[in-house]
CSV table of C-alpha atoms in Angstrom, one decimal:
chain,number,residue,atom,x,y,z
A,7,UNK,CA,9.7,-28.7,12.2
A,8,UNK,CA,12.1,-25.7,12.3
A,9,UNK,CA,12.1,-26.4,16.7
A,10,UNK,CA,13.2,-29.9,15.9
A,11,UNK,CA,16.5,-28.5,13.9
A,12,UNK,CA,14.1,-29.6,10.5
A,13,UNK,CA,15.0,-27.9,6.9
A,14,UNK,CA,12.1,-25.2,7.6
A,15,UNK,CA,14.9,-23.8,10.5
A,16,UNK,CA,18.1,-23.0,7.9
A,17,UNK,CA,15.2,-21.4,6.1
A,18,UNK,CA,16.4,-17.1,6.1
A,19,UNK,CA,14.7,-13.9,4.7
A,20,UNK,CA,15.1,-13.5,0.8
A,21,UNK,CA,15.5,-17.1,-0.1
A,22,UNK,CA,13.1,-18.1,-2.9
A,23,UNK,CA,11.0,-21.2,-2.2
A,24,UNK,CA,9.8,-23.1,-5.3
A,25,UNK,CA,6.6,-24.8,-4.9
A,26,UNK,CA,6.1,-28.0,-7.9
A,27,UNK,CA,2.4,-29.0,-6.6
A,28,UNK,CA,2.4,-31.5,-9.9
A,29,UNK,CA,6.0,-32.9,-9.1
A,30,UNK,CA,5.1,-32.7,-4.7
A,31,UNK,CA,8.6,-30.5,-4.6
A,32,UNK,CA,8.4,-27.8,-1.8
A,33,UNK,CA,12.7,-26.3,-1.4
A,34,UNK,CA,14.3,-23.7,-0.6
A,35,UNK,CA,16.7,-22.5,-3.5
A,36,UNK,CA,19.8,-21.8,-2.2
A,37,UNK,CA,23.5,-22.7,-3.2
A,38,UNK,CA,23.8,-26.9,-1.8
A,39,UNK,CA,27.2,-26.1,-0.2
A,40,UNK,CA,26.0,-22.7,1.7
A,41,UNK,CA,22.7,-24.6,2.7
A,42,UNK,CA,24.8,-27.3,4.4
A,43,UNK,CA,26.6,-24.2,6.0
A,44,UNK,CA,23.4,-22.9,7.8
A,45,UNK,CA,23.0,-24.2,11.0
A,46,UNK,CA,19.2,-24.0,12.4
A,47,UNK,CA,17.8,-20.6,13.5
A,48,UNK,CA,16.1,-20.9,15.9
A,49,UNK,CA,13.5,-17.9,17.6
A,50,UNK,CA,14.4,-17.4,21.5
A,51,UNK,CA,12.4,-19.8,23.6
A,52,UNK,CA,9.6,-17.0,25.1
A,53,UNK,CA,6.7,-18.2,27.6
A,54,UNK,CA,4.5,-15.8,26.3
A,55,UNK,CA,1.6,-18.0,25.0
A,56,UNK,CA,-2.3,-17.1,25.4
A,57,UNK,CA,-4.3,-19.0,26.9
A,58,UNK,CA,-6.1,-20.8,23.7
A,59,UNK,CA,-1.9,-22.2,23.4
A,60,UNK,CA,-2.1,-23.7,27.1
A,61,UNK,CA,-5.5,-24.8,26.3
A,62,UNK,CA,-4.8,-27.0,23.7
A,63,UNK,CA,-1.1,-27.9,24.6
A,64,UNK,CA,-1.9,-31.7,25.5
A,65,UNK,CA,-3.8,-32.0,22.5
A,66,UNK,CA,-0.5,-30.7,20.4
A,67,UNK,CA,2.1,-33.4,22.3
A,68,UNK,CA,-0.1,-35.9,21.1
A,69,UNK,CA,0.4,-34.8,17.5
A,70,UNK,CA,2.9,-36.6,15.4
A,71,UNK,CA,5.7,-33.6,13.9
A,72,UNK,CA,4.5,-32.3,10.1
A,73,UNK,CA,7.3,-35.1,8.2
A,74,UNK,CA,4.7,-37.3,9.9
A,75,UNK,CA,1.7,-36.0,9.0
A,76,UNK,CA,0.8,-34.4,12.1
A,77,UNK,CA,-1.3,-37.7,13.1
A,78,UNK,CA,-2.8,-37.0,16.2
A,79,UNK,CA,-1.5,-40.0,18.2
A,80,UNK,CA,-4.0,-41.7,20.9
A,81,UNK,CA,-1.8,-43.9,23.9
């Protein structure tokens, strides 16, 4: 989510995260107006995956993003 720009990406160290497993609410809680103020943050693009990461990468593009449900998607 947070590599597709998603809400997980404005997401910074020291922000509480409230968690309402009886009301499904998962958000960050921060100020509305400096939340629309972040822009994503996102980490360096680094090519230093393992080999279990290349392993599995095909397997991963057929995934549908989290939002989705992370479906794995057969063509």
């Amino acid at each position: 989510e947070a590599l597709d720009g998603g809400a997980l990406a404005r997401v910074i160290e020291g922000d509480w995260i409230r968690l309402d497993s009886e009301l499904g609410v998962l958000e960050a809680v921060v100020d509305a107006s400096e939340w629309q103020a972040r822009s994503a943050a996102l980490p360096p693009a680094v090519d230093h995956w393992s080999s279990g990461r290349i392993l599995f990468r095909a397997r991963r593009a057929l995934c549908s993003h989290a939002e989705a449900g992370a479906v794995m998607e057969l063509p």
